[in-house]
Amino acid sequence: MRIRLLTAVVPVLIAMLSGLLIWPATATPAGAVNPPPPITLETPGIDAHPGYKPQKSCTASAKPGTTALLKALLKTWGGKSWGISRFCTSGGTSEHKEGRALDWHMDSRKAKDRKKVDQAISWITRNRGEVAYRLGIMYVIWNQKIWSTYYQELGWRKMANRGSWTANHKDHVHISLTWDGAMGQTSWWTGKVLQVPKNGRCGTASFGPCQPMIGRSKSNSWPAVTVGPFSPYPSETPNIAGSPRVGLTLRAVPGTWTPSGATLAYQWLRDGKAIAGATAAEYVVAAADIGRAIRLRVSATAGGVTTTKTSDSLPDAVPGILPAPRPKVTGEHLFGSTLSGAPEAAFPEGTTVSYQWQRNEKDIAKATASDYTLAAADVGKKVRLRVRAALAGYTTITGYSSAVTVKPQQFSAAPKPTVDGILRVGGRLTAVPGEWSPQATFGYQWYRNGKKIKGKTKVTYTLGKADLGKRISVRVRGTLPGYAALNRDSERSAAVQTGLSAPTPKLSDATPRVGQLITANPGTWKPAGATFGYQWYRNGKAIAGATERGYTVTAADHGTKLRVQVTGSLDGYPNLSKKSASSSKVANGQFKPGTVEVTGEPAVDSTLTADEGTWTSKNSAALTLQPVFRYQWYAAGKAVKGATARTFTPAAAHRGKKVHVVVTGTLPRYTKLAATSAAVTIG
């Protein structure tokens, strides 16, 4: 048979490259935007992957899927193309010779190139190689390390030193594709998940025999050769098409059996043991297969003779890949609103989906339902939904919604505030916020002629001398958790007028004593006509009930300082209060004794009685005192021993002598005083 290898690309795939490969105009070499698929994926899922399929023939023309991927890398991240095809006569096995490998020039010595390659690799390998499966990538080599879809559990593996910068892939990225990826048959290009590989190990849709490896003398010259009959593929050795990942379908490739017409039976094996019920030509990888080697046993029966062949083992089965949740959130990002979230992806039956709302990327306590009502703490923060999907045998996958800043509510009613009070110096003004909806908490700032009055931030403000002739206003600031704070300003008042003026009141005596009546002198007030109120103070504290102009000093005042506050009132004016200076410390009171007399018949054995008279305050004659009295009787000028009672009975020894009594008065906080009676002669 004579064949000629063609370099022309299948028209359908040419159409794919020219019509479907649409890269965003905004993509830049900076790598800020990952390449999007040209066609949206119709249903969730991951393409089947045949594992590692090395070069078996030489069909070196660049394949459409390989070309499209290289263009995408250059378009998005820059760099240079180091080509796809290689001469068939070049040494070693290489997918370049089948047009399904590319070299992308990037220099690992340059930080900017390393950054771009890191971005591209992250795009390809994230989510357990989701994009790699969808593109049909077998492996990637960069900077003397290799990553492969069929050995993902090993991660990036160090490669042996090949002796040169280029051989160690330090100046370029090498990517090898499956035949489906190279031919553009994977879901990245078609939008349809490839459940079973379409192209065999040599790129033929029928999984037929390979074309022979031949050489060529020039890059654009293909010689015609004569070859014998194609060898059967895969002879009598069964093969497995598909990737050993949970949830994906493996398909039996029984091979060509001789003679034809044999009846085939299948048994799928897990670590060499038959899987119960797995006797069809297809097998869906299960969770129990993780970490186990899957093989296929094919039994062919013809003419009463049965022959059994077993395929090679696939790489150990790995967990399945659930589709990215892609959470979508509906609802207004406004305080008090309820957000509802749900994944847009369709998951296999039995998948558990959990929710967690986050504020500035931190979990919100107890916010684990699909709905969430925005709280005051969310205002001004970025809120997003995390959706996590889990299913036995699959890698748990997490997706996030877009984070959106939560806005505050607005007050529905916030009237202009007003000011109550008398606009005169000394007047006390009060801010009236009005009825806000909903009810707010208020703060205040007073202004004089439009300028802030430092420190005046209470609901009331007392007008001072600095305000005379000025116009006063107030700013009310309403706040409420979850609502935007709002300032409202009152109108400016009329000019502030003068208030009452008064001198400092004086005390009638600034050196008071206990028992003394002192009075307040308010002085002359302007304008005239004010009425006065009084309040007396003891060491700065108001004395209960002491509200008259005059005040009689009590024992409780001893040792303290007194002062009086005079408050003047006049219609149309704010009340004005003025305090006197403090007195000296209150001293002891002084007695004014009454006239002490001896009553009774002045005779031997006759009882004499001391009459103390009426004692008063020396400083306030109107104040009658009740001292405690002590007595001492005298005869002929000498104290009579034991005669200390109010009464005294003279004895015979006292006949003819003059007798008198001394009365001593005592009272707390008063100076002790003794008064002497006139003498009487004892008969």
XYZ file of C-alpha atoms in Angstrom:
683
model
C 0.000 0.000 0.000
C 1.245 3.503 -0.775
C 0.296 6.387 1.504
C 1.348 9.967 1.691
C 1.310 11.895 4.960
C -0.481 15.188 4.526
C 0.390 18.449 6.161
C -3.001 20.013 5.575
C -5.201 20.524 8.634
C -8.708 19.081 8.654
C -11.092 21.806 7.408
C -13.337 21.537 10.450
C -10.435 22.271 12.778
C -9.237 25.094 10.567
C -12.692 26.589 10.992
C -12.324 26.208 14.722
C -9.083 28.144 14.722
C -10.338 30.883 12.436
C -13.877 31.244 13.725
C -14.096 30.129 17.315
C -10.790 31.170 18.790
C -11.728 34.594 20.077
C -9.403 36.165 22.627
C -10.368 39.344 24.502
C -9.056 42.549 23.026
C -8.216 43.763 26.515
C -5.875 40.854 27.301
C -2.338 42.144 27.747
C 1.064 40.528 28.104
C 0.943 41.541 31.766
C -1.228 38.488 32.341
C -3.991 40.304 34.195
C -6.687 38.308 32.353
C -6.725 34.539 31.856
C -7.685 33.258 28.391
C -11.415 32.474 28.244
C -12.736 29.418 26.418
C -14.057 30.306 22.951
C -17.294 28.402 23.668
C -19.198 28.298 26.948
C -19.314 24.856 28.548
C -22.779 23.407 27.962
C -22.875 21.108 30.999
C -20.589 20.839 34.046
C -17.943 18.157 33.973
C -14.352 17.273 33.196
C -13.064 15.649 30.019
C -11.879 12.066 29.990
C -8.109 11.782 29.854
C -6.222 8.788 28.384
C -3.157 9.415 30.550
C 0.315 9.532 29.019
C 0.349 8.673 25.312
C 3.870 9.066 23.892
C 4.768 9.600 20.252
C 4.100 6.497 18.150
C 4.345 7.880 14.606
C 5.502 10.964 12.791
C 2.831 13.336 11.564
C 4.738 16.476 12.359
C 2.335 19.097 11.039
C 1.152 21.456 13.780
C -2.264 20.331 14.964
C -5.055 22.902 15.340
C -5.538 22.549 19.103
C -1.776 22.865 19.691
C -1.589 25.938 17.489
C -4.582 27.563 19.194
C -3.130 27.017 22.680
C 0.232 28.500 21.702
C -1.504 31.542 20.233
C -3.491 31.946 23.441
C -0.354 31.910 25.594
C 1.389 34.470 23.387
C -1.700 36.675 23.199
C -2.227 36.712 26.953
C 1.276 36.648 28.443
C 3.615 37.532 25.584
C 6.913 35.758 24.982
C 7.920 34.038 21.753
C 7.028 30.861 19.913
C 9.793 28.278 19.694
C 7.632 26.143 17.493
C 5.513 23.013 17.439
C 6.803 20.610 14.746
C 10.124 18.727 14.796
C 11.911 16.688 12.099
C 11.073 13.033 12.223
C 14.803 12.316 12.139
C 15.466 14.357 15.291
C 16.514 12.206 18.238
C 14.286 10.620 20.849
C 10.560 10.277 21.390
C 8.779 13.623 21.222
C 5.181 14.694 20.763
C 6.635 17.545 18.655
C 6.956 14.929 15.861
C 3.175 14.474 15.953
C 2.396 18.201 16.123
C 0.959 17.943 19.639
C 3.642 19.684 21.711
C 4.621 23.341 21.867
C 7.600 25.328 23.150
C 6.867 28.777 24.603
C 9.963 30.928 25.039
C 10.234 32.458 28.513
C 13.474 33.094 30.444
C 13.554 31.849 34.054
C 16.329 34.344 34.807
C 13.920 37.252 34.311
C 11.517 38.060 37.126
C 8.844 39.377 34.766
C 8.971 36.173 32.692
C 8.785 34.021 35.834
C 5.764 35.986 37.011
C 3.962 35.497 33.676
C 4.699 31.776 33.594
C 3.517 31.441 37.197
C 0.219 33.035 36.167
C -0.161 30.725 33.178
C 0.703 27.607 35.209
C -1.739 28.620 37.931
C -4.447 28.955 35.285
C -3.651 25.492 33.867
C -3.228 23.544 37.133
C -5.674 25.126 39.586
C -8.647 23.117 40.861
C -6.712 19.863 40.390
C -5.914 20.614 36.777
C -9.397 21.511 35.577
C -8.148 23.646 32.670
C -5.477 21.057 31.840
C -8.184 18.393 31.438
C -10.333 20.691 29.351
C -7.399 21.513 27.062
C -6.155 17.905 26.909
C -2.748 18.734 28.421
C -0.657 15.679 29.362
C 2.271 17.421 31.037
C 4.114 20.743 31.420
C 7.908 21.183 31.781
C 9.450 24.434 33.046
C 12.665 25.337 34.823
C 13.822 21.684 35.178
C 10.514 20.547 36.743
C 7.578 18.567 35.339
C 3.874 18.505 36.243
C 1.468 15.986 34.706
C -2.269 15.409 34.823
C -1.785 11.676 35.328
C 0.548 12.110 38.345
C -0.987 15.161 39.997
C -0.551 13.667 43.438
C 3.227 13.979 42.950
C 2.994 17.697 42.190
C 5.975 19.355 40.481
C 8.821 16.880 40.165
C 12.496 17.739 39.821
C 14.033 16.470 36.582
C 17.558 15.180 36.064
C 20.126 17.660 34.816
C 20.299 17.363 31.029
C 23.407 19.495 30.753
C 22.221 22.721 29.123
C 19.985 25.686 29.813
C 17.627 24.778 26.978
C 17.639 21.029 27.640
C 16.641 21.777 31.237
C 13.748 23.935 29.986
C 15.003 27.055 31.775
C 14.435 29.250 28.738
C 11.113 27.854 27.551
C 7.941 26.116 28.668
C 7.142 22.759 27.049
C 3.503 21.587 26.900
C 2.472 18.199 25.465
C -1.144 17.416 24.563
C -3.264 14.320 24.117
C -4.451 13.635 20.578
C -7.892 15.019 21.512
C -6.312 18.199 22.844
C -4.042 18.524 19.833
C -6.963 18.035 17.422
C -9.169 20.568 19.252
C -11.711 17.945 20.327
C -11.800 18.770 24.081
C -14.449 20.843 25.869
C -12.292 23.976 25.900
C -12.795 24.233 22.145
C -16.147 22.491 21.634
C -18.116 23.427 24.760
C -18.989 19.758 25.270
C -17.397 17.495 27.847
C -15.471 14.699 26.173
C -16.695 11.642 28.063
C -14.677 9.153 25.958
C -11.512 10.017 23.983
C -12.203 10.351 20.281
C -8.649 10.120 19.004
C -6.446 7.136 19.720
C -2.772 7.035 20.394
C -2.041 8.008 16.810
C -4.784 10.570 16.401
C -7.211 8.522 14.342
C -10.881 8.735 15.194
C -11.391 4.972 14.869
C -8.615 4.018 17.273
C -7.145 2.237 14.310
C -3.518 1.335 13.638
C -0.699 3.843 13.810
C 0.972 5.303 10.779
C 4.618 4.378 10.430
C 7.431 6.621 11.613
C 9.181 8.043 8.582
C 11.759 10.693 8.023
C 11.775 13.759 5.875
C 14.576 15.566 4.194
C 13.176 19.049 4.462
C 10.771 20.786 6.796
C 8.237 21.184 3.983
C 8.916 17.990 2.047
C 7.133 14.711 2.770
C 8.291 11.617 0.794
C 5.920 8.949 -0.386
C 6.741 5.529 1.010
C 5.509 2.022 0.599
C 4.541 0.104 3.722
C 3.153 -3.285 4.366
C -0.210 -4.111 5.981
C -0.952 -2.174 9.138
C -0.257 -4.066 12.334
C -3.406 -4.744 14.302
C -4.089 -2.264 17.075
C -3.923 -3.062 19.781
C -3.300 -6.561 18.502
C -4.791 -8.812 21.152
C -3.945 -6.611 24.147
C -6.939 -4.689 25.505
C -6.587 -1.036 26.388
C -8.551 1.478 28.429
C -9.627 4.874 27.146
C -10.290 7.554 29.711
C -8.823 9.038 32.849
C -8.957 7.239 36.229
C -10.715 10.021 38.082
C -13.841 9.516 40.188
C -16.974 10.300 38.204
C -15.380 9.893 34.780
C -16.204 7.043 32.419
C -13.582 4.548 31.306
C -14.198 2.734 27.995
C -12.946 -0.640 26.954
C -10.743 -0.715 23.868
C -10.683 -4.489 23.331
C -8.363 -4.493 20.377
C -8.649 -6.561 17.196
C -9.167 -10.237 17.782
C -8.473 -12.968 15.329
C -10.529 -14.607 14.003
C -13.158 -11.966 13.655
C -16.584 -12.540 15.090
C -15.403 -13.545 18.554
C -17.809 -12.850 21.431
C -16.269 -10.469 23.961
C -16.926 -10.308 27.701
C -15.568 -7.660 30.080
C -14.554 -7.546 33.724
C -13.149 -4.435 35.340
C -10.528 -4.976 38.045
C -9.518 -2.946 41.095
C -5.997 -3.777 42.279
C -6.360 -7.061 40.421
C -9.707 -8.022 41.973
C -12.971 -8.133 40.069
C -15.315 -5.218 40.727
C -18.781 -6.582 41.427
C -21.204 -5.844 38.581
C -18.570 -4.065 36.461
C -18.982 -6.221 33.333
C -19.948 -3.664 30.697
C -17.731 -2.066 28.079
C -17.797 1.144 30.114
C -17.086 1.767 33.791
C -17.623 4.893 35.879
C -14.753 5.402 38.335
C -16.073 5.217 41.928
C -14.855 6.569 45.275
C -13.704 3.069 46.239
C -11.205 3.198 43.371
C -9.167 6.093 44.790
C -5.543 5.052 45.179
C -6.223 1.770 43.385
C -5.047 0.598 39.972
C -7.828 -0.060 37.441
C -7.386 -2.749 34.786
C -9.646 -4.363 32.218
C -9.919 -8.081 31.567
C -11.363 -9.055 28.157
C -12.449 -12.591 27.387
C -12.977 -13.547 23.722
C -14.890 -16.690 22.858
C -14.915 -18.250 19.383
C -15.427 -21.827 18.298
C -15.865 -22.894 21.886
C -12.466 -21.567 22.879
C -12.111 -18.646 25.303
C -9.022 -16.489 25.533
C -8.544 -13.866 28.245
C -6.296 -10.830 28.053
C -5.783 -8.122 30.678
C -4.868 -4.515 29.981
C -2.056 -2.653 31.611
C -2.960 -0.809 34.821
C -3.977 2.800 34.621
C -2.334 5.207 37.063
C -3.965 4.978 40.492
C -7.421 6.512 40.499
C -7.658 9.994 41.981
C -10.556 11.953 43.485
C -13.052 13.432 41.091
C -13.352 17.106 40.360
C -16.624 18.766 41.152
C -17.587 21.728 38.984
C -16.684 25.128 40.400
C -19.685 26.315 42.478
C -19.728 29.811 40.942
C -22.034 31.245 43.646
C -24.541 33.842 42.520
C -25.990 36.297 45.028
C -29.235 38.175 44.520
C -30.579 41.039 46.584
C -29.562 44.604 47.290
C -26.359 45.145 49.244
C -28.063 47.545 51.632
C -28.325 47.388 55.423
C -31.403 45.431 56.424
C -31.787 43.761 53.025
C -31.721 39.992 52.652
C -29.244 38.417 50.258
C -29.884 35.009 48.729
C -27.111 32.858 47.339
C -26.938 29.662 45.342
C -24.317 27.888 43.233
C -24.823 28.163 39.491
C -23.078 24.833 38.928
C -24.964 21.534 38.755
C -23.503 18.915 41.088
C -23.766 15.127 41.029
C -26.498 13.578 43.147
C -25.570 13.332 46.812
C -23.338 16.398 46.830
C -23.474 18.346 50.099
C -23.468 22.096 49.614
C -22.617 24.365 52.567
C -22.720 28.141 52.860
C -20.725 30.719 54.787
C -21.181 34.461 54.479
C -18.057 36.543 54.943
C -17.345 40.128 55.862
C -14.023 41.447 54.555
C -13.009 37.812 53.910
C -13.699 36.736 57.521
C -16.501 34.367 58.476
C -19.629 35.963 59.954
C -20.717 34.040 63.038
C -23.834 31.893 62.515
C -24.271 33.131 58.915
C -24.338 29.667 57.374
C -27.665 29.638 55.527
C -28.201 30.410 51.860
C -29.941 33.648 52.902
C -28.369 36.413 54.976
C -29.846 39.659 56.270
C -27.281 42.437 56.226
C -26.447 43.834 59.674
C -25.150 47.195 60.823
C -21.679 45.669 61.202
C -21.652 44.998 57.442
C -22.053 48.641 56.400
C -18.964 49.839 54.564
C -17.548 46.304 54.476
C -17.290 43.879 51.555
C -19.664 40.933 51.898
C -19.430 37.750 49.865
C -20.739 34.177 49.940
C -18.528 31.122 50.141
C -20.074 27.936 48.775
C -18.397 24.625 49.477
C -19.375 21.419 47.675
C -18.427 18.015 49.065
C -19.070 14.497 47.832
C -17.430 11.230 48.804
C -14.676 10.433 46.322
C -14.400 14.008 45.080
C -12.112 16.812 46.070
C -14.076 19.301 48.128
C -14.309 22.476 46.107
C -14.924 26.022 47.209
C -16.201 29.011 45.282
C -16.820 32.633 46.195
C -19.267 35.196 44.967
C -18.090 38.663 44.078
C -17.461 40.780 47.174
C -19.714 43.836 47.223
C -19.557 46.791 49.611
C -22.679 47.117 51.757
C -24.332 50.523 51.708
C -26.086 52.185 54.672
C -29.773 53.028 54.824
C -30.886 56.662 54.680
C -33.074 58.450 57.217
C -36.559 58.900 55.786
C -37.237 62.011 57.879
C -34.664 64.449 59.268
C -36.133 67.935 59.832
C -34.138 71.098 60.245
C -33.453 71.631 63.980
C -34.660 74.674 65.912
C -33.277 76.569 68.923
C -35.272 77.497 72.043
C -34.227 80.066 74.656
C -33.729 83.797 75.334
C -31.247 85.460 72.992
C -29.542 87.553 75.659
C -26.191 87.177 77.321
C -26.656 84.648 80.085
C -29.539 82.965 78.273
C -29.558 79.189 78.008
C -30.325 77.885 74.512
C -31.615 74.372 73.816
C -31.321 72.493 70.504
C -34.544 70.823 69.324
C -33.736 68.118 66.688
C -37.331 67.449 65.657
C -38.867 64.088 64.749
C -36.427 61.858 62.847
C -37.460 58.581 61.248
C -36.277 56.192 62.382
C -35.344 57.683 65.745
C -31.664 58.615 65.839
C -29.027 59.323 68.450
C -27.995 62.965 68.306
C -24.779 64.897 68.654
C -24.522 68.693 68.730
C -22.164 71.476 67.749
C -22.913 75.144 68.416
C -21.811 77.906 66.046
C -21.268 81.651 66.443
C -21.678 83.597 63.193
C -21.141 80.313 61.329
C -17.929 79.393 63.129
C -17.659 76.417 65.417
C -17.615 77.254 69.137
C -14.883 75.039 70.541
C -16.033 72.506 73.096
C -19.730 73.409 72.927
C -21.180 70.032 71.993
C -24.100 69.554 74.384
C -27.803 69.937 73.725
C -27.789 73.241 75.667
C -25.567 76.301 75.394
C -25.364 79.323 77.719
C -24.739 82.604 75.940
C -21.680 84.504 77.120
C -20.217 87.953 76.593
C -18.462 86.725 73.421
C -21.878 86.065 71.884
C -23.159 89.645 72.290
C -24.248 90.904 68.875
C -23.544 87.545 67.244
C -25.909 85.098 65.534
C -26.066 81.603 66.985
C -26.900 78.297 65.270
C -26.576 74.602 66.026
C -25.693 71.541 63.948
C -27.456 68.312 64.865
C -25.820 65.059 63.753
C -28.105 62.028 63.658
C -26.610 58.552 63.861
C -28.093 55.071 63.969
C -26.345 51.731 63.382
C -26.777 50.734 59.747
C -27.740 54.234 58.622
C -25.675 56.949 56.999
C -24.872 59.667 59.534
C -26.621 62.932 58.642
C -25.948 66.556 59.627
C -28.769 69.105 59.836
C -28.198 72.811 60.588
C -30.604 75.223 62.235
C -31.202 78.720 60.942
C -28.975 81.402 62.423
C -30.596 83.306 65.263
C -31.092 87.042 65.544
C -28.228 88.963 67.143
C -27.690 88.198 70.819
C -28.622 91.142 73.093
C -27.382 92.201 76.501
C -28.660 90.440 79.600
C -28.899 91.466 83.232
C -25.749 92.963 84.723
C -24.936 92.942 88.388
C -22.067 93.484 90.811
C -20.739 90.777 93.069
C -23.004 90.546 96.124
C -21.511 91.205 99.555
C -22.015 89.845 103.060
C -22.961 92.163 105.908
C -20.080 90.658 107.896
C -17.317 88.657 106.257
C -16.074 87.392 109.653
C -19.161 85.629 110.972
C -19.579 83.862 114.310
C -21.956 81.136 115.387
C -25.283 82.692 116.306
C -24.705 85.778 114.199
C -27.301 87.024 111.706
C -25.619 87.959 108.433
C -27.364 89.406 105.400
C -26.726 89.524 101.650
C -26.347 92.820 99.825
C -27.103 92.205 96.076
C -25.931 95.633 94.954
C -27.377 97.612 92.051
C -28.618 95.552 89.064
C -29.257 96.813 85.545
C -31.810 97.252 84.256
C -33.698 98.002 87.427
C -36.689 96.011 88.530
C -35.160 92.609 89.054
C -36.420 90.433 91.880
C -33.967 88.401 93.888
C -33.668 84.908 95.216
C -30.991 83.699 97.605
C -29.150 80.533 98.384
C -26.582 80.262 101.167
C -23.623 77.906 100.835
C -21.392 76.212 103.401
C -17.985 75.302 101.969
C -19.491 75.396 98.473
C -22.519 73.230 99.246
C -26.030 74.598 99.364
C -27.522 74.787 102.869
C -30.974 73.234 102.822
C -33.701 75.802 103.480
C -31.273 78.738 103.643
C -32.983 80.788 100.931
C -33.648 84.115 102.653
C -31.645 87.275 102.399
C -30.597 86.926 106.049
C -28.986 83.848 107.545
C -28.311 83.060 111.202
C -25.043 81.195 111.529
C -25.435 77.828 113.277
C -23.075 75.539 115.145
C -22.950 73.367 111.992
C -21.250 76.269 110.227
C -18.401 76.469 112.733
C -15.018 76.285 110.993
C -16.541 76.548 107.503
C -16.726 79.365 104.978
C -20.025 80.903 103.998
C -21.141 82.601 100.825
C -24.405 83.546 99.193
C -25.711 83.284 95.620
C -28.087 85.981 94.473
C -30.302 85.180 91.461
C -31.986 88.066 89.699
C -35.116 87.650 87.558
C -36.656 90.113 85.128
C -39.260 89.524 82.427
C -37.678 89.112 78.980
C -34.260 88.435 80.433
C -32.528 85.233 81.373
C -32.005 84.783 85.073
C -28.604 85.846 86.322
C -26.888 84.365 89.321
C -24.003 86.000 91.139
C -22.083 84.630 94.113
C -20.435 86.596 96.869
C -16.915 86.065 98.025
C -16.527 83.484 100.762
C -16.373 84.594 104.374
C -13.575 83.767 106.758
C -14.014 80.569 108.715
C -16.948 80.827 111.102
C -15.677 81.499 114.678
C -17.197 80.600 118.059
C -20.322 82.458 119.027
C -20.413 84.909 121.966
C -22.916 85.058 124.830
C -24.708 88.153 126.020
C -25.620 87.014 129.594
C -28.776 87.892 131.394
C -28.798 89.623 134.842
C -27.939 87.008 137.469
C -29.798 87.480 140.774
C -30.034 85.687 144.144
C -33.623 85.115 145.175
C -35.001 83.946 148.545
C -34.690 85.258 152.179
C -31.017 85.866 153.004
C -31.098 84.155 156.416
C -29.520 81.151 158.073
C -31.253 77.933 157.063
C -33.236 79.737 154.336
C -32.855 78.476 150.722
C -31.339 80.860 148.209
C -31.814 80.331 144.413
C -29.693 81.576 141.493
C -31.769 83.254 138.740
C -29.681 83.182 135.494
C -31.728 85.689 133.572
C -32.163 85.541 129.727
C -29.025 84.831 127.723
C -28.785 85.880 124.039
C -26.228 86.007 121.230
C -23.886 88.919 121.516
C -23.934 89.207 117.706
C -27.681 88.759 117.313
C -29.737 90.072 120.213
C -32.869 88.492 118.787
C -31.379 85.024 119.179
C -32.226 83.639 122.626
C -29.875 80.917 123.783
C -30.270 78.073 126.193
C -26.794 77.442 127.600
C -25.900 74.777 130.084
C -25.235 76.499 133.448
C -22.827 75.675 136.254
C -22.890 77.374 139.659
C -20.501 78.361 142.450
C -21.644 80.101 145.637
C -19.349 82.446 147.544
C -19.417 83.707 151.170
C -17.304 86.683 152.179
C -15.583 86.405 148.802
C -14.580 82.798 149.265
C -16.000 79.855 147.412
C -18.164 77.717 149.612
C -16.940 74.157 149.272
C -19.518 71.905 147.632
C -21.940 74.765 146.971
C -22.275 74.154 143.184
C -26.004 73.702 142.818
C -28.506 76.259 141.668
C -29.699 76.572 145.256
C -27.771 77.243 148.492
C -28.802 77.172 152.177
C -26.590 79.368 154.418
C -25.415 77.884 157.749
C -24.862 79.631 161.127
C -21.249 80.204 160.140
C -22.450 82.405 157.307
C -24.423 84.789 159.539
C -23.471 88.373 158.866
C -21.493 87.484 155.757
C -22.120 88.637 152.166
C -23.119 85.821 149.832
C -23.165 85.844 145.935
C -23.280 83.286 143.114
C -21.236 82.957 139.881
C -23.168 81.398 136.935
C -21.080 79.988 134.024
C -22.870 79.386 130.667
C -21.619 76.856 128.073
C -22.954 75.911 124.642
C -21.296 74.029 121.714
C -19.378 76.384 119.375
C -19.785 79.288 121.867
C -17.131 80.825 124.061
C -17.761 79.996 127.752
C -18.901 82.995 129.860
C -19.307 83.552 133.638
C -21.748 86.087 135.130
C -21.766 87.198 138.835
C -24.821 88.168 140.877
C -25.049 91.014 143.358
C -24.206 89.989 146.998
C -26.774 89.617 149.782
C -26.033 89.717 153.585
C -27.071 86.699 155.602
C -29.095 87.644 158.686
